[in-house]
mmCIF file of C-alpha atoms in Angstrom:
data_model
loop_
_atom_site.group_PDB
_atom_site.id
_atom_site.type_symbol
_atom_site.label_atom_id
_atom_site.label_comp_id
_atom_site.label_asym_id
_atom_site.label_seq_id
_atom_site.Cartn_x
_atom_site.Cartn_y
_atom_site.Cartn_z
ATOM 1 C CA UNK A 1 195.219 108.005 18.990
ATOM 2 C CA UNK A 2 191.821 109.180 19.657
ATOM 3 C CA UNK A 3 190.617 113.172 19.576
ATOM 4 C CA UNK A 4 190.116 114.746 22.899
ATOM 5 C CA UNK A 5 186.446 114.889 23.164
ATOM 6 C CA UNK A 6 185.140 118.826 24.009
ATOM 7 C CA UNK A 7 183.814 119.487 27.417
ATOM 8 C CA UNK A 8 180.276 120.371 27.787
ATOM 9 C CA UNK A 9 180.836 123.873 28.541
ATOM 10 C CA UNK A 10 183.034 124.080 25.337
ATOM 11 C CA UNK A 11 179.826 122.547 23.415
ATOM 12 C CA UNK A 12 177.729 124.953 24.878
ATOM 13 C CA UNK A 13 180.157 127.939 23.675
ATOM 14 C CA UNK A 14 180.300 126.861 20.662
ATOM 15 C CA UNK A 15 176.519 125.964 20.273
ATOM 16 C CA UNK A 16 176.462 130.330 21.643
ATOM 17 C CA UNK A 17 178.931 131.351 19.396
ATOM 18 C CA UNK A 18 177.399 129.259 16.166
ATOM 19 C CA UNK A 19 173.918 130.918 17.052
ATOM 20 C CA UNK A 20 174.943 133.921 17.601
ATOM 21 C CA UNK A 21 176.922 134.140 13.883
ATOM 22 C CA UNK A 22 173.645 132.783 12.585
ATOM 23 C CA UNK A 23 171.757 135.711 13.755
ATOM 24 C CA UNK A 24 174.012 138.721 13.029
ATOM 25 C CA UNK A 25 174.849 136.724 9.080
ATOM 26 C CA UNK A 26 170.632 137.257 8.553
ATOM 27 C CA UNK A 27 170.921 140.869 9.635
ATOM 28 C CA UNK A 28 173.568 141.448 7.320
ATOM 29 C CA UNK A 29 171.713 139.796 4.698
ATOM 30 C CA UNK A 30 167.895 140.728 5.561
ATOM 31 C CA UNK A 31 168.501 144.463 3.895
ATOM 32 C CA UNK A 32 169.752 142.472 0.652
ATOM 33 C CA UNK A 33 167.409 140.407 0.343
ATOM 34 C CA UNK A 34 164.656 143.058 0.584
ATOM 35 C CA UNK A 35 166.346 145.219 -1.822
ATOM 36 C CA UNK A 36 166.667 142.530 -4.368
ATOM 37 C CA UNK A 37 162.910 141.261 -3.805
ATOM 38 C CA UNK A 38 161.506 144.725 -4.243
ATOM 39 C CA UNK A 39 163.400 145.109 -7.624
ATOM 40 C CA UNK A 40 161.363 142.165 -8.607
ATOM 41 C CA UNK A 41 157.591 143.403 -7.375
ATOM 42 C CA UNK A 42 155.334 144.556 -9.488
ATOM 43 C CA UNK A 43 152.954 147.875 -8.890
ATOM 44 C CA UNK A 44 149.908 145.458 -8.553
ATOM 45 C CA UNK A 45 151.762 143.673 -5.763
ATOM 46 C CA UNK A 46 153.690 147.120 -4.144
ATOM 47 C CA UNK A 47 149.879 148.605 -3.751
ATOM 48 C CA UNK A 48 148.523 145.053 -2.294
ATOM 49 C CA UNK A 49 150.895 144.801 0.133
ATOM 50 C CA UNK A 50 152.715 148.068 0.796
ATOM 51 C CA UNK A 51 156.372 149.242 0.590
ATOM 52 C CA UNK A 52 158.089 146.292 2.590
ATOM 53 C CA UNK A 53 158.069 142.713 1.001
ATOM 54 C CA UNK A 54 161.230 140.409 1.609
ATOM 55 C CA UNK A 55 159.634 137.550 -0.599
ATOM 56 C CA UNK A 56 157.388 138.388 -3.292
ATOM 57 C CA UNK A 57 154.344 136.567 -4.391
ATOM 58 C CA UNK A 58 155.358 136.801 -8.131
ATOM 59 C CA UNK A 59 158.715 137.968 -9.655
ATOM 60 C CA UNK A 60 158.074 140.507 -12.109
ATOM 61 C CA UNK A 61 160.981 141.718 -14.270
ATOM 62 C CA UNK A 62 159.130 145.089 -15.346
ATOM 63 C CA UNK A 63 162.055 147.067 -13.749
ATOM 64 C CA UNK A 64 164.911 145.273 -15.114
ATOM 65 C CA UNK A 65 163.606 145.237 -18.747
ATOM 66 C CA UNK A 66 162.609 149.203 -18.473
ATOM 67 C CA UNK A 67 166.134 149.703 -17.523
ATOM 68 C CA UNK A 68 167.795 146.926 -19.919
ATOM 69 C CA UNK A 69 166.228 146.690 -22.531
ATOM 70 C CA UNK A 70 165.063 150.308 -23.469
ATOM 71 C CA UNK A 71 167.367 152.521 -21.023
ATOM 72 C CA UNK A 72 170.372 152.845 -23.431
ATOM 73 C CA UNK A 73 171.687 155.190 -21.013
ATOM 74 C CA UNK A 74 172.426 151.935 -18.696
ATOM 75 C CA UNK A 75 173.981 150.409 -21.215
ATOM 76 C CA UNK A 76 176.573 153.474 -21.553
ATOM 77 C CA UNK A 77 177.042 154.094 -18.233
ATOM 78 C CA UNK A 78 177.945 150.048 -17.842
ATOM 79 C CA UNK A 79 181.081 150.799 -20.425
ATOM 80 C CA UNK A 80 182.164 154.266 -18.561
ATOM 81 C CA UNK A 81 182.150 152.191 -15.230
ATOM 82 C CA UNK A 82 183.750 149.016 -16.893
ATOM 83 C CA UNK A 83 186.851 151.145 -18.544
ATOM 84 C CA UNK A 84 187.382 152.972 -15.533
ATOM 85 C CA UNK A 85 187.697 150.098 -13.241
ATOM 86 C CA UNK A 86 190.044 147.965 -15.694
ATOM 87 C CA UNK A 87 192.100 150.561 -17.142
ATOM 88 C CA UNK A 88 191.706 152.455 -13.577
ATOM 89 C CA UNK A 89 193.177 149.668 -11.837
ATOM 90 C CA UNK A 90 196.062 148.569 -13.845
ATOM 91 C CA UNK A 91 197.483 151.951 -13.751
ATOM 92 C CA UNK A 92 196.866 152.437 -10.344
ATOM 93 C CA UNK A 93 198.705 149.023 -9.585
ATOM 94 C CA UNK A 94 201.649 149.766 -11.799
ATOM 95 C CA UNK A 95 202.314 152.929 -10.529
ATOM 96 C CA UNK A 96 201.920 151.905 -7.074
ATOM 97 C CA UNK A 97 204.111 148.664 -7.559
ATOM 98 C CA UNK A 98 206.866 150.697 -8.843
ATOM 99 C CA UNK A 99 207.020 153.133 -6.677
ATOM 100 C CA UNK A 100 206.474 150.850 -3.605
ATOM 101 C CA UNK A 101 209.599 148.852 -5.259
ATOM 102 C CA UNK A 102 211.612 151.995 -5.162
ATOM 103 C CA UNK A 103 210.677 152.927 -1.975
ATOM 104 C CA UNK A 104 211.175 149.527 -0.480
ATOM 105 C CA UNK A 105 214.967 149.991 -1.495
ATOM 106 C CA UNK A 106 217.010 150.689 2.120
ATOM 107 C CA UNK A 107 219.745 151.997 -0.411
ATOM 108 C CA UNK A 108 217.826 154.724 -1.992
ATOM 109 C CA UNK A 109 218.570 158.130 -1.471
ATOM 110 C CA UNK A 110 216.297 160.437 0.703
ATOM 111 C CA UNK A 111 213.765 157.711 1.051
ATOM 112 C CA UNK A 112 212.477 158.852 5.235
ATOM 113 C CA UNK A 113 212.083 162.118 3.404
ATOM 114 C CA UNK A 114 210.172 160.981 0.444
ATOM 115 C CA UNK A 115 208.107 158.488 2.434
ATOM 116 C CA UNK A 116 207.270 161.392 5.101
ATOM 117 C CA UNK A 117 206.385 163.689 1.884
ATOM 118 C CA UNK A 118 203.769 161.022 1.140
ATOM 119 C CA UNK A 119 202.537 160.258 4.311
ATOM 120 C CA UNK A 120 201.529 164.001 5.200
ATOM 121 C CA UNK A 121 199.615 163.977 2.000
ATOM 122 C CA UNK A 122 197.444 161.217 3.963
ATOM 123 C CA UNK A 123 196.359 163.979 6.399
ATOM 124 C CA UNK A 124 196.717 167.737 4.465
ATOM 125 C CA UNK A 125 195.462 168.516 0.810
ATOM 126 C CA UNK A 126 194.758 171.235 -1.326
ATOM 127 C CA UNK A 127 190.815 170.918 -1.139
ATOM 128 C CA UNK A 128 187.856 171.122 -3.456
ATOM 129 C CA UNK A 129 188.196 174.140 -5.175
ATOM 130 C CA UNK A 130 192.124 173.704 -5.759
ATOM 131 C CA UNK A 131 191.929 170.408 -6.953
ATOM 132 C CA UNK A 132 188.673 171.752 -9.029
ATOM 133 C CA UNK A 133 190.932 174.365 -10.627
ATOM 134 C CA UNK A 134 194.115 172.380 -11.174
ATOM 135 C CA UNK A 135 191.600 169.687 -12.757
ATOM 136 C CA UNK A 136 190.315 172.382 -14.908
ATOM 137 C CA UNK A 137 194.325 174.041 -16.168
ATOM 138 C CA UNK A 138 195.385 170.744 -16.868
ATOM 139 C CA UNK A 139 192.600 169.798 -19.780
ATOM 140 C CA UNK A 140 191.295 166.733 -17.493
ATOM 141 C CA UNK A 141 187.634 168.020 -17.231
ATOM 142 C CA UNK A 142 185.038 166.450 -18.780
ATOM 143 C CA UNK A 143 187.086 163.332 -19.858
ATOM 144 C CA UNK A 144 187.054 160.193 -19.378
ATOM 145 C CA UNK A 145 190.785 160.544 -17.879
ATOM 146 C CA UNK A 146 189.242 162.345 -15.397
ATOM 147 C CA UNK A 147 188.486 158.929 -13.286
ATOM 148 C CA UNK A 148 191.497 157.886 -13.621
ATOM 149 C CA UNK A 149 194.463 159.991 -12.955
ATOM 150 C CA UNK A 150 193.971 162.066 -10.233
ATOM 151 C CA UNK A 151 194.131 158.961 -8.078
ATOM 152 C CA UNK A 152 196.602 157.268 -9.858
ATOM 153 C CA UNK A 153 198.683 156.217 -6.761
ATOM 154 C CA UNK A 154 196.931 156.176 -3.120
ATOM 155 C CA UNK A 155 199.334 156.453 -0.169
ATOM 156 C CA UNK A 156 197.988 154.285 2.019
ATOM 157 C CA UNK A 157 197.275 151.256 -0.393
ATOM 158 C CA UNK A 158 201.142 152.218 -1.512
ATOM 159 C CA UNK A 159 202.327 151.474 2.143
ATOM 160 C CA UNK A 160 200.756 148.396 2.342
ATOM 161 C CA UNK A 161 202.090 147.224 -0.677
ATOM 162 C CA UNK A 162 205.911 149.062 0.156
ATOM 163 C CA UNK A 163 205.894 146.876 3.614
ATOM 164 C CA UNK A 164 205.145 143.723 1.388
ATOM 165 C CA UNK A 165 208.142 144.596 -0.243
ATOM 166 C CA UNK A 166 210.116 144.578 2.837
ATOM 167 C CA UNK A 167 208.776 141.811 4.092
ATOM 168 C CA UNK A 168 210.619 139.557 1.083
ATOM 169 C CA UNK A 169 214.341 138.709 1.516
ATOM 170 C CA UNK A 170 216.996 140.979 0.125
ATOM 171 C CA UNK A 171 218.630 138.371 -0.621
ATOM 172 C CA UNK A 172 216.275 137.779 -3.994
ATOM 173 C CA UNK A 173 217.441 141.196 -5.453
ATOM 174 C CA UNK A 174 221.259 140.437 -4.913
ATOM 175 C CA UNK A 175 220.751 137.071 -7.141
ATOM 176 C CA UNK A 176 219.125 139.182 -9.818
ATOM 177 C CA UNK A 177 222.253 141.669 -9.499
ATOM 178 C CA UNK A 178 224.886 139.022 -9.895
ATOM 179 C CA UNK A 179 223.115 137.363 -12.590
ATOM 180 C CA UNK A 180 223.179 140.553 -14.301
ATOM 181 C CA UNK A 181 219.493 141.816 -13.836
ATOM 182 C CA UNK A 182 218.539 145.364 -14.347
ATOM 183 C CA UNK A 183 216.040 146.836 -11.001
ATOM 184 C CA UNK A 184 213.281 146.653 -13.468
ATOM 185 C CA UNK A 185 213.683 143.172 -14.671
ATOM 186 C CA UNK A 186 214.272 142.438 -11.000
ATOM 187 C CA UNK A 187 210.754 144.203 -10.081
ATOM 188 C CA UNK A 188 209.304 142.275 -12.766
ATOM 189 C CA UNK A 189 210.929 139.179 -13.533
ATOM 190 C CA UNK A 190 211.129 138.265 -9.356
ATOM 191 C CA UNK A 191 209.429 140.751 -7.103
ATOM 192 C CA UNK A 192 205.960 140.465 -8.724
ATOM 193 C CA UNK A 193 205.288 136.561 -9.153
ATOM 194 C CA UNK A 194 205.993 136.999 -5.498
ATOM 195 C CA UNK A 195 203.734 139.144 -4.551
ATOM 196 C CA UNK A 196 200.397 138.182 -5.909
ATOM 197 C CA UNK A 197 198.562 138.648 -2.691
ATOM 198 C CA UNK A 198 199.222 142.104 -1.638
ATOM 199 C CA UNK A 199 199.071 143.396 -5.817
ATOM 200 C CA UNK A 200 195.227 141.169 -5.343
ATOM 201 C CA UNK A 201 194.343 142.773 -1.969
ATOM 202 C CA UNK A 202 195.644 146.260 -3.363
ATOM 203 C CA UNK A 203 194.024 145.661 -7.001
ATOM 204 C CA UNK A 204 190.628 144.741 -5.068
ATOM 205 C CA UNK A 205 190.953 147.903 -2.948
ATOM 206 C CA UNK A 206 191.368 150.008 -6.344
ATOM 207 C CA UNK A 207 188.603 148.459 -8.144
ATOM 208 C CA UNK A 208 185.753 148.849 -5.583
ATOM 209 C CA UNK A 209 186.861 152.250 -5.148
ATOM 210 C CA UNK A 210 186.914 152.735 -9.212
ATOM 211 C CA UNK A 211 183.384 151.132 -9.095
ATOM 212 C CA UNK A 212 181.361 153.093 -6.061
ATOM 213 C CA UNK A 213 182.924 156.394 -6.542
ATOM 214 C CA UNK A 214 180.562 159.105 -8.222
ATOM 215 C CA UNK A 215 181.636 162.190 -6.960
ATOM 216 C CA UNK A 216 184.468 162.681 -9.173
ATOM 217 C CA UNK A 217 182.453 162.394 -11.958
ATOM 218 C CA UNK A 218 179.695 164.558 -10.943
ATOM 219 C CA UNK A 219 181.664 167.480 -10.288
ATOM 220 C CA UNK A 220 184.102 167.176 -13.442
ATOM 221 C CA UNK A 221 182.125 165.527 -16.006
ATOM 222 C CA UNK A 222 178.984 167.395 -17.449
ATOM 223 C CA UNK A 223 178.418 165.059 -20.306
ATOM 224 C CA UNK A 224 175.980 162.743 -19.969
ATOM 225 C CA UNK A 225 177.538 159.887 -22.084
ATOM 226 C CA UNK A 226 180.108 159.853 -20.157
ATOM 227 C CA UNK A 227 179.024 159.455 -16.596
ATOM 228 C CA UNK A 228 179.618 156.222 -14.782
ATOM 229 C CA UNK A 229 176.662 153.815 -13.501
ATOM 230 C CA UNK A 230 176.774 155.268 -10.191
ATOM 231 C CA UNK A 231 176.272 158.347 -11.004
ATOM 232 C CA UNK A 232 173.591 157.607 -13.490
ATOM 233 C CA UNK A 233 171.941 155.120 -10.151
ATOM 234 C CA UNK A 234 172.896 158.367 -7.974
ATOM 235 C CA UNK A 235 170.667 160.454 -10.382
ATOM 236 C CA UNK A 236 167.688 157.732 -10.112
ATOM 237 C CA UNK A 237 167.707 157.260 -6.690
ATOM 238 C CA UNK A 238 167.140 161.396 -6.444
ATOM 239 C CA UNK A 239 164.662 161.544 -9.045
ATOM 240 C CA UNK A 240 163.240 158.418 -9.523
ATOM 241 C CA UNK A 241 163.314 158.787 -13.156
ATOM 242 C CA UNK A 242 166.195 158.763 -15.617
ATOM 243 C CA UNK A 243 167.606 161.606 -15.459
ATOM 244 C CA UNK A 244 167.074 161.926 -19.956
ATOM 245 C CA UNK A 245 163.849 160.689 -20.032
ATOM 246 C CA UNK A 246 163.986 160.712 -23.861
ATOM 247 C CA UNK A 247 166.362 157.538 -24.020
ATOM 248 C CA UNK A 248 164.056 155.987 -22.434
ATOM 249 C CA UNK A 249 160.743 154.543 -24.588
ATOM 250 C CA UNK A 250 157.486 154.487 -23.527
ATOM 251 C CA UNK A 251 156.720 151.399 -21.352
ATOM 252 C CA UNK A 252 152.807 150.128 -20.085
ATOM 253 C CA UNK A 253 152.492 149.583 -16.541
ATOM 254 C CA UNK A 254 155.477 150.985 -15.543
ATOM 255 C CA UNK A 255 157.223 149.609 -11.843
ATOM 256 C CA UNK A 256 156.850 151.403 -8.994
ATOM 257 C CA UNK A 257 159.844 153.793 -7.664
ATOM 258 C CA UNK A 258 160.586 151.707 -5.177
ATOM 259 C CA UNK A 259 160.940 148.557 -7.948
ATOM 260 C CA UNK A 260 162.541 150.903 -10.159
ATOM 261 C CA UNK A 261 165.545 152.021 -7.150
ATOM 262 C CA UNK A 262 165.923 148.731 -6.123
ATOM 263 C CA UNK A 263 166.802 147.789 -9.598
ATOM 264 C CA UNK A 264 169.315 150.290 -10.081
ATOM 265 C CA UNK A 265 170.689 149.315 -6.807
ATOM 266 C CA UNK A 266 171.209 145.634 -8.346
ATOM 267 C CA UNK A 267 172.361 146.393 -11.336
ATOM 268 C CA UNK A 268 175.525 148.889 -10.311
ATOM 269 C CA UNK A 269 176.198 146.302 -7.116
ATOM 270 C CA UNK A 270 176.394 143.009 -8.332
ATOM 271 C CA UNK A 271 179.342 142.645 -11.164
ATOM 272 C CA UNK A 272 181.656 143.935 -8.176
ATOM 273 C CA UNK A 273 180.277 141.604 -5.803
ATOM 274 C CA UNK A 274 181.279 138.481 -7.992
ATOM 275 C CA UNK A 275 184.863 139.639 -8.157
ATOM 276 C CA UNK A 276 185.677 139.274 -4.536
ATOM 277 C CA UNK A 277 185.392 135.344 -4.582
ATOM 278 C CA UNK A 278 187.844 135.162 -7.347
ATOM 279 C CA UNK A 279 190.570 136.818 -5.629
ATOM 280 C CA UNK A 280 189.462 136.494 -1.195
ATOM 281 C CA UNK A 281 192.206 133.777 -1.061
ATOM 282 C CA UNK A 282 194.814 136.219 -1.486
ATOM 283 C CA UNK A 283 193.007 139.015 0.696
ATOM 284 C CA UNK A 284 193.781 137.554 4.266
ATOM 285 C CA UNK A 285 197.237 137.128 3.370
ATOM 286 C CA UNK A 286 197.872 140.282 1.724
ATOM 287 C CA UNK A 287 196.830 142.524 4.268
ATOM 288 C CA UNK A 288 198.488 140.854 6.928
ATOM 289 C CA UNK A 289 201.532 140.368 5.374
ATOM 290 C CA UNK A 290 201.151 144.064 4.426
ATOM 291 C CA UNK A 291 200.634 145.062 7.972
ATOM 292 C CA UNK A 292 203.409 143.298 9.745
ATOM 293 C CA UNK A 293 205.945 145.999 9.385
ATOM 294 C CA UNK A 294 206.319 149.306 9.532
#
């Protein structure tokens, strides 16, 4: 059985629409690519040919070794970042699993009322200055806990994950009863192999926001080994220096600003970036799965 062959206004659309993707994918990419080749120009090169240069006559690597190699402070802020975002993550997922699980139960008591309860805490909170203060009673400020707990469980990302939920049969949880499993050995043991792709798409949405957030940490954390790397980047990019100059040895021929952002920009942006590959196959079906019902 032969293929129907496409029309020649269907060629022509898709010729459009291929063109067309083409175009807008370089846009998207153009203001990456220039930020990654002017981490690698030199200040010989930056005052030859001025500020903008999306490919680089020679790749020097004066930035990345000034912050590497003799910013320690880098270094630190890499650990801060790295501990938030696993231990961060996990805790955010297990909270939010388990709740999600309870609230997915049609059985449970006052559920509507718990569930509204959450949702209005989507659109009213206490603020800056209460949260700052309740931060402050409760011993959180200026540790490392700090990044952590205050958004242990996000409402929205706990809907998603509480439609999942409802989305699998109940029949799986009466099994489990009859065979004499406990609700948490049910959550575990059943509900959780089966729901890889929303705990991915959720765990994804935790982790970026673990990795970009700074202001958290620069309104409750004053000390400077523990700030996270976008912070420390946020600090650069105002400055243009490190912000303690003294971790920081003497280097000839230093890299221009510009170089010197640029490289800060690469640095904090990249070890998230390679995550996303790992886990996109379960994205599109989390999140629509997720978002089928309400």
């Amino acid at each position: 059985m032969s293929a129907i062959k496409p029309t020649a206004s269907e060629r022509v659309f898709d010729a459009f629409n291929i063109i067309l993707l083409a175009v807008l994918s370089l846009l998207f990419l153009i203001p990456f690519l220039a930020v990654l080749s002017t981490s690698f120009i030199s200040a010989e090169e930056s005052m030859r040919r001025g500020a903008f240069i999306l490919i680089p006559h020679k790749i020097d690597f004066g930035a990345y070794e000034m912050l590497l190699k003799r910013g320690m402070i880098i270094y630190n802020a890499y650990k801060v970042t790295l501990f938030r975002v696993t231990v961060g993550t996990f805790l955010n997922l297990l909270f939010t699993a388990t709740l999600a699980y309870g609230l997915a139960r049609r059985t449970l008591p006052g559920r509507n009322g718990i569930v509204l309860f959450i949702f209005l805490t989507m659109i009213f909170h206490g603020g800056l200055i209460p949260s700052y203060m309740l931060i402050d009673k409760l011993g959180l400020k200026n540790t490392l806990w700090v990044l952590v707990i205050p958004g242990l469980i996000s409402a929205w990302n706990l809907f998603i994950m509480r439609n999942f939920f409802l989305s699998l049969p109940e029949e799986l949880e009466e099994s489990g009863i009859i065979d004499g499993a406990t609700p948490a050995v049910i959550l575990w043991k059943i509900i959780i192999p089966l729901s890889m792709p929303a705990i991915a798409t959720i765990g994804l949405f935790y982790a970026v926001h673990h990795w970009n957030d700074w202001f958290g940490a620069s309104i409750y954390i004053n000390d400077q080994s523990k700030m996270p790397i976008q912070v420390v980047m946020r600090n650069i990019l105002l400055s243009g220096i490190l912000q303690d100059e003294s971790q920081v040895e003497y280097i000839r021929n230093p890299p221009p600003a510009a170089t010197l952002k640029s490289a800060v920009v690469v640095i904090s942006t990249l070890p998230i970036l390679f995550v996303y590959p790992f886990i996109q196959k379960f994205f599109v079906k989390g999140m629509m799965v997720g978002s089928i019902k309400g």
